Coordinates of C-alpha atoms in Angstrom, one line a residue:
M1 CA 141.0 86.3 80.7
A2 CA 139.5 87.5 84.0
I3 CA 137.8 84.8 86.1
H4 CA 134.6 85.9 87.9
T5 CA 134.6 84.7 91.5
L6 CA 131.5 82.9 92.6
P7 CA 129.3 85.2 94.6
S8 CA 129.3 83.0 97.7
K9 CA 133.1 83.3 97.8
A10 CA 133.3 87.0 97.1
Y11 CA 131.1 88.5 99.9
G12 CA 131.2 88.6 103.7
P13 CA 128.2 87.7 105.8
E14 CA 126.8 91.2 106.3
V15 CA 124.3 93.0 104.0
Q16 CA 126.4 94.1 101.1
R17 CA 127.1 97.4 99.3
V18 CA 127.9 96.8 95.6
P19 CA 128.6 99.2 92.7
A20 CA 126.0 99.9 90.1
D21 CA 128.0 97.8 87.6
A22 CA 128.2 94.7 89.8
P23 CA 127.2 91.5 88.0
L24 CA 123.5 90.9 88.0
D25 CA 124.1 87.3 89.2
D26 CA 125.9 88.7 92.3
I27 CA 122.9 91.0 93.1
L28 CA 120.4 88.2 92.6
Y29 CA 122.6 85.9 94.9
L30 CA 122.7 88.6 97.6
L31 CA 119.0 89.2 97.5
K32 CA 118.3 85.5 97.8
R33 CA 120.9 85.2 100.7
D34 CA 120.1 88.4 102.7
G35 CA 116.8 89.7 101.3
G36 CA 118.3 93.1 100.5
V37 CA 121.4 94.7 98.9
F38 CA 122.7 98.3 98.6
V39 CA 123.6 99.4 95.1
E40 CA 125.8 102.5 95.2
K41 CA 125.3 105.3 92.6
L42 CA 122.6 103.6 90.7
V43 CA 120.9 106.8 89.7
A44 CA 122.7 110.0 88.7
R45 CA 122.4 112.8 91.4
A46 CA 121.1 115.2 88.8
D47 CA 118.3 112.9 87.9
V48 CA 117.4 112.4 91.6
A49 CA 117.4 116.2 92.0
R50 CA 115.2 116.7 88.9
A51 CA 112.7 114.1 90.1
Y52 CA 112.5 115.8 93.5
E53 CA 111.7 119.1 91.8
E54 CA 108.9 117.4 89.8
V55 CA 107.2 116.1 93.0
R56 CA 108.2 118.8 95.6
E57 CA 104.8 120.6 95.3
R58 CA 102.9 117.4 96.2
L59 CA 105.3 116.7 99.1
D60 CA 104.9 120.2 100.4
G61 CA 101.1 120.0 100.3
D62 CA 100.7 116.5 101.8
E63 CA 98.4 116.2 104.8
A64 CA 99.4 114.2 107.9
W65 CA 98.5 110.5 107.9
E66 CA 95.9 109.4 110.4
G67 CA 97.2 106.2 111.9
E68 CA 100.5 104.4 112.8
F69 CA 101.9 103.4 109.5
F70 CA 103.3 106.8 108.6
P71 CA 104.3 109.2 111.3
K72 CA 102.6 112.6 111.1
E73 CA 106.0 114.2 110.2
T74 CA 106.1 112.2 106.9
Q75 CA 105.1 113.8 103.7
R76 CA 104.3 111.7 100.6
A77 CA 104.0 112.1 96.9
P78 CA 102.2 109.1 95.4
S79 CA 101.5 108.4 91.8
L80 CA 105.0 109.1 90.8
V81 CA 104.5 107.8 87.2
A82 CA 102.0 110.7 86.7
R83 CA 104.1 113.3 88.5
S84 CA 107.7 112.6 87.5
P85 CA 108.8 111.5 84.0
T86 CA 112.4 111.7 85.3
Y87 CA 111.7 109.2 88.1
T88 CA 109.9 107.0 85.7
R89 CA 112.7 106.9 83.2
T90 CA 115.7 106.7 85.6
Q91 CA 114.2 104.6 88.5
L92 CA 111.1 102.7 87.7
M93 CA 112.5 101.6 84.3
H94 CA 116.1 101.3 85.3
P95 CA 117.6 98.3 83.5
L96 CA 119.0 96.7 86.8
Y97 CA 115.7 97.0 88.6
Q98 CA 113.8 95.7 85.6
A99 CA 116.2 92.7 85.5
V100 CA 115.7 92.0 89.2
V101 CA 112.0 92.1 89.1
A102 CA 111.9 90.0 86.0
H103 CA 113.9 87.3 87.7
F104 CA 111.9 87.2 90.9
L105 CA 108.4 88.0 89.7
T106 CA 108.0 86.4 86.3
T107 CA 105.5 83.5 86.6
R108 CA 105.7 80.6 84.2
S109 CA 102.9 77.9 84.4
V110 CA 102.1 75.0 82.2
F111 CA 98.5 73.8 81.7
W112 CA 96.7 71.2 79.6
W113 CA 95.1 72.8 76.6
G114 CA 93.1 70.0 75.0
D115 CA 95.6 67.3 74.1
H116 CA 98.7 69.3 74.5
K117 CA 100.4 71.4 77.2
K118 CA 100.6 75.2 76.9
E119 CA 102.9 77.6 78.8
S120 CA 101.6 80.9 80.1
V121 CA 104.0 83.6 81.2
S122 CA 102.8 86.4 83.5
K123 CA 105.3 89.3 83.6
P124 CA 105.6 91.7 86.6
Y125 CA 104.2 95.2 86.6
V126 CA 104.1 98.3 88.8
H127 CA 102.8 97.8 92.3
S128 CA 103.4 101.3 93.8
A129 CA 105.5 104.4 93.2
V130 CA 105.8 107.0 96.0
A131 CA 108.3 109.5 97.4
M132 CA 108.5 109.9 101.1
R133 CA 110.1 112.7 103.1
I134 CA 110.4 112.2 106.9
G135 CA 110.8 115.3 109.0
P136 CA 112.5 115.8 112.4
G137 CA 110.8 113.9 115.1
G138 CA 109.2 111.3 112.9
K139 CA 108.8 108.1 114.8
A140 CA 109.9 104.7 113.4
Q141 CA 107.4 102.6 111.5
P142 CA 106.3 99.2 112.9
L143 CA 108.4 96.5 111.4
H144 CA 106.5 94.8 108.6
R145 CA 106.6 92.8 105.4
D146 CA 105.3 94.7 102.4
D147 CA 104.0 91.5 100.9
Y148 CA 101.2 91.4 103.5
I149 CA 99.4 93.5 100.9
A150 CA 99.1 90.4 98.8
H151 CA 98.2 88.1 101.8
N152 CA 101.4 86.3 101.1
Q153 CA 102.1 83.4 103.6
H154 CA 105.6 81.9 104.0
A155 CA 107.0 78.6 105.1
E156 CA 110.2 78.9 107.2
I157 CA 113.3 78.0 105.1
A158 CA 117.0 77.8 106.0
E159 CA 118.2 79.2 102.6
W160 CA 116.9 80.1 99.2
D161 CA 116.3 77.3 96.7
D162 CA 115.8 78.4 93.1
E163 CA 113.4 75.6 92.2
R164 CA 111.3 75.5 95.3
D165 CA 111.2 79.2 95.9
R166 CA 110.7 80.5 92.3
N167 CA 107.2 81.8 93.2
R168 CA 107.9 82.7 96.9
E169 CA 108.0 86.4 96.4
S170 CA 105.0 88.5 95.5
A171 CA 106.8 91.9 95.2
V172 CA 110.3 93.5 95.0
G173 CA 111.0 97.0 96.2
M174 CA 113.7 99.6 95.5
F175 CA 114.4 102.6 97.7
V176 CA 116.5 105.4 96.1
A177 CA 117.9 108.1 98.3
G178 CA 116.9 111.6 97.4
S179 CA 119.0 113.0 100.3
E180 CA 121.7 111.8 102.6
V181 CA 120.1 108.9 104.5
T182 CA 121.5 108.0 107.9
R183 CA 120.4 106.1 111.0
E184 CA 119.9 109.5 112.8
N185 CA 117.5 110.9 110.2
G186 CA 115.3 107.9 109.8
G187 CA 117.2 105.5 107.5
T188 CA 115.2 102.3 106.7
M189 CA 115.5 99.6 109.4
F190 CA 116.0 96.1 107.9
I191 CA 116.3 92.6 109.4
P192 CA 118.8 90.7 107.3
R193 CA 117.6 87.3 106.1
S194 CA 114.1 87.8 107.5
H195 CA 112.8 86.9 104.1
L196 CA 113.5 83.3 105.1
W197 CA 111.2 83.4 108.1
G198 CA 107.9 81.6 108.3
T199 CA 104.7 83.4 108.8
D200 CA 103.8 81.2 111.8
R201 CA 106.7 82.5 114.0
T202 CA 105.3 83.2 117.5
T203 CA 107.6 86.2 118.3
P204 CA 107.4 89.5 116.6
P205 CA 110.3 91.1 114.7
S206 CA 112.6 93.1 116.9
P207 CA 114.3 96.5 116.1
T208 CA 117.4 95.1 117.9
D209 CA 117.8 92.7 114.9
C210 CA 117.8 95.6 112.4
I211 CA 120.5 97.3 110.4
H212 CA 119.9 100.9 109.3
A213 CA 120.2 102.2 105.8
R214 CA 123.1 104.6 105.0
M215 CA 122.9 106.1 101.6
S216 CA 123.8 109.1 99.5
P217 CA 121.6 110.6 96.9
G218 CA 121.3 108.2 94.0
D219 CA 122.2 105.1 96.0
A220 CA 119.6 102.4 96.1
F221 CA 118.5 99.6 98.5
I222 CA 116.8 96.8 96.6
M223 CA 114.7 94.5 98.9
L224 CA 112.5 91.5 98.6
A225 CA 109.0 92.4 100.0
S226 CA 109.1 89.4 102.3
A227 CA 111.8 91.0 104.4
F228 CA 110.9 92.8 107.6
H229 CA 111.7 96.5 107.5
G230 CA 110.4 99.9 108.4
G231 CA 111.2 103.6 108.2
G232 CA 113.4 104.7 111.0
H233 CA 113.1 107.4 113.7
N234 CA 114.3 110.8 112.6
R235 CA 116.1 112.0 115.7
T236 CA 117.7 115.1 114.0
P237 CA 116.6 118.7 114.8
D238 CA 116.6 119.9 111.2
E239 CA 117.1 117.1 108.6
Q240 CA 114.5 115.7 106.2
R241 CA 115.1 112.2 104.8
L242 CA 113.9 111.8 101.3
V243 CA 113.4 108.4 99.6
F244 CA 111.8 107.3 96.4
A245 CA 110.1 104.0 96.9
T246 CA 109.3 101.7 93.9
F247 CA 107.6 98.3 94.1
A248 CA 106.7 95.8 91.4
T249 CA 104.4 92.8 91.8
R250 CA 103.4 89.7 89.9
G251 CA 101.3 90.3 86.8
Y252 CA 98.3 88.4 88.0
L253 CA 98.1 90.1 91.4
R254 CA 96.3 93.4 92.1
Q255 CA 98.4 96.5 92.2
E256 CA 98.7 98.4 95.5
E257 CA 98.5 101.7 93.7
N258 CA 95.9 101.6 90.8
Q259 CA 98.0 102.9 87.9
F260 CA 95.0 103.3 85.6
L261 CA 93.4 105.8 87.9
A262 CA 96.6 107.3 89.4
V263 CA 98.1 108.1 86.0
P264 CA 95.8 110.0 83.5
M265 CA 95.6 108.3 80.2
D266 CA 97.0 111.3 78.3
V267 CA 100.1 111.1 80.6
A268 CA 100.4 107.3 80.0
R269 CA 100.3 107.9 76.3
G270 CA 103.4 110.0 76.5
Y271 CA 105.6 107.1 77.7
D272 CA 107.2 104.5 75.5
R273 CA 105.5 101.1 75.1
A274 CA 107.8 99.3 77.6
T275 CA 106.8 101.7 80.3
Q276 CA 103.1 101.5 79.4
E277 CA 103.2 97.7 79.5
F278 CA 105.0 97.8 82.9
M279 CA 102.3 100.1 84.2
G280 CA 99.7 97.4 83.3
Y281 CA 98.7 98.1 79.8
S282 CA 99.5 94.5 78.8
M283 CA 97.9 91.1 79.3
S284 CA 99.1 88.9 82.1
E285 CA 98.9 85.5 80.4
P286 CA 96.7 83.8 79.8
A287 CA 93.9 86.3 80.1
C288 CA 94.2 88.8 83.1
G289 CA 93.6 92.4 82.3
N290 CA 91.9 92.1 78.9
V291 CA 89.6 94.8 77.6
E292 CA 86.9 93.5 75.2
E293 CA 88.9 90.3 75.2
L294 CA 91.9 92.2 73.7
D295 CA 95.2 93.4 75.1
P296 CA 94.7 96.7 77.0
I297 CA 97.6 98.3 75.0
F298 CA 95.1 98.7 72.2
V299 CA 92.9 101.0 74.4
L300 CA 95.9 103.2 75.0
R301 CA 97.4 102.9 71.5
P302 CA 94.6 101.9 69.1
E303 CA 97.0 102.4 66.2
L304 CA 98.7 99.1 67.2
K305 CA 95.6 97.0 66.7
G306 CA 95.7 96.7 63.0
V307 CA 93.3 94.3 61.3
G308 CA 91.7 91.2 62.9
G309 CA 90.2 90.1 66.2
G310 CA 91.6 88.6 69.3
R311 CA 93.8 85.6 69.9
D312 CA 93.5 82.5 72.1
F313 CA 94.1 82.9 75.8

């Protein structure tokens, strides 16, 4: 019988590159230790290419961003769930990503309900889904934490503790390469273990502390949203760096990208129920997101309602 080596004994101190069939426990361990992990060949190249074809028109027609967050050479295709069923099936709903976000972003709370205690479970859902293509000359983004969107504040910690930190994260991201990604063409900058830093640090994050993503099409970089990162500087004369970016958040927090307006209801109806619920057509227990005090899935799929009224929150 093969004996599985404990993750802490199996990996060196640098941010790791693991195969797509690496044990889930290893990937969770590395995310808690380093804040990010590369997963090689997570998505088939053919599926990445097909997703690109489904969003290329939107990328080609994008207008330059006014501000510092995206360089003017960046083209974006937001609302990927509406635009690319291939992306939705092979990236957003990938079993590994789903398992990771379930681990970090499921919220379990126990409350008094009369004379007994009741547990409410809030499951994660889509935060945002966008493809980004950085052209030659695109400058690096400011280093940032993506969980600033949820106003998340962090205490400084030395290492992850499962009990203390079970609600520390407000989002988990995944970047899937749609092209070769290198330091030279703007590969994501990332500060290892910066997810452990406190919000009250008095010095800003420095690019000198960053590693740079190196990925081939279909490779993924999974990252806790509390880690400092940013798109890199595309110094090449003729390369475009394409990445599909997916984020999930806790079910009781507001989505960065409003899926109910971004994805037409007729398009949402074409997906399976698991995808619909992950988009937000589900209740976040005990009562967030209800419509007429009922689960919103009944608005999208009234045939599921059956007979009867609501249920207790």
